[in-house]
CSV table of C-alpha atoms in Angstrom, one decimal:
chain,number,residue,atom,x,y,z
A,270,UNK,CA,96.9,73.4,101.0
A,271,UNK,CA,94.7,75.7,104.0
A,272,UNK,CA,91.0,75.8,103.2
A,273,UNK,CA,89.0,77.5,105.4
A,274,UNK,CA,84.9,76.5,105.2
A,275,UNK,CA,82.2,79.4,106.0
A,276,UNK,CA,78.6,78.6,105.7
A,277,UNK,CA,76.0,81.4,105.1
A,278,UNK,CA,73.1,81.3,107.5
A,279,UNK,CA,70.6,82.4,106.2
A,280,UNK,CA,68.3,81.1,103.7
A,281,UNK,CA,67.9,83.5,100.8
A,282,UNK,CA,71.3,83.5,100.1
A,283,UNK,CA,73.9,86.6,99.4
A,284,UNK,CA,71.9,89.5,98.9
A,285,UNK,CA,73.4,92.2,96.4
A,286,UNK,CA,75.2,94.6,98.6
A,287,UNK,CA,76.5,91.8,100.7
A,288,UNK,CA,77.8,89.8,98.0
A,289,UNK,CA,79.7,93.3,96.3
A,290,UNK,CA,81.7,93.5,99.5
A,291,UNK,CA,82.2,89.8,99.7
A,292,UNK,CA,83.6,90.3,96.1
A,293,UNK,CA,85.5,92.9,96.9
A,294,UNK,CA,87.5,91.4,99.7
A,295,UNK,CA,88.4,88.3,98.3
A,296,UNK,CA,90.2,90.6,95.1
A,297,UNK,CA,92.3,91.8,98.2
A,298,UNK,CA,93.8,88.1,98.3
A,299,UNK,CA,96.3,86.0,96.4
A,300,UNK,CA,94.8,83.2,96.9
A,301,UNK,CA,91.9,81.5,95.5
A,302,UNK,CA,88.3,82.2,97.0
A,303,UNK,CA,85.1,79.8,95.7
A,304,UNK,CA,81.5,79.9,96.5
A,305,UNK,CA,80.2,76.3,96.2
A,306,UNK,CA,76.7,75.4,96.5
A,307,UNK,CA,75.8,71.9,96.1
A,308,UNK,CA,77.3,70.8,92.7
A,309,UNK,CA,78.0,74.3,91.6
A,310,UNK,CA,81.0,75.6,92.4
A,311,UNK,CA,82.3,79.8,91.0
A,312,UNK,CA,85.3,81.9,92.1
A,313,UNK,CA,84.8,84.7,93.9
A,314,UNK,CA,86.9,87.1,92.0
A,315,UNK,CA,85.2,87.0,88.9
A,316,UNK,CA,83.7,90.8,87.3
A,317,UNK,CA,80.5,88.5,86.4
A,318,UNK,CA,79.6,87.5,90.0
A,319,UNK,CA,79.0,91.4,90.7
């Protein structure tokens, strides 16, 4: 299995409109896309995360 890491920067996060598109993208992919941070770990291409 690929896995690709990216690490976000800066320190407050994803803001909104950010995030939307970050959403947005990863529905244009098969594959699998997770935000993880620390223990928590979400998919990307859930409705809820917008």
């Amino acid at each position: 299995m690929l896995t690709k890491t990216c690490v976000i920067q800066n320190p407050a996060g994803l803001h909104a409109r950010p995030a939307t598109m970050f959403v947005q993208k990863a529905t244009s992919f098969s594959c699998d896309v997770n935000l993880i941070k620390g223990t928590k770990k979400l998919t990307a291409k859930a409705s809820w995360v917008l």
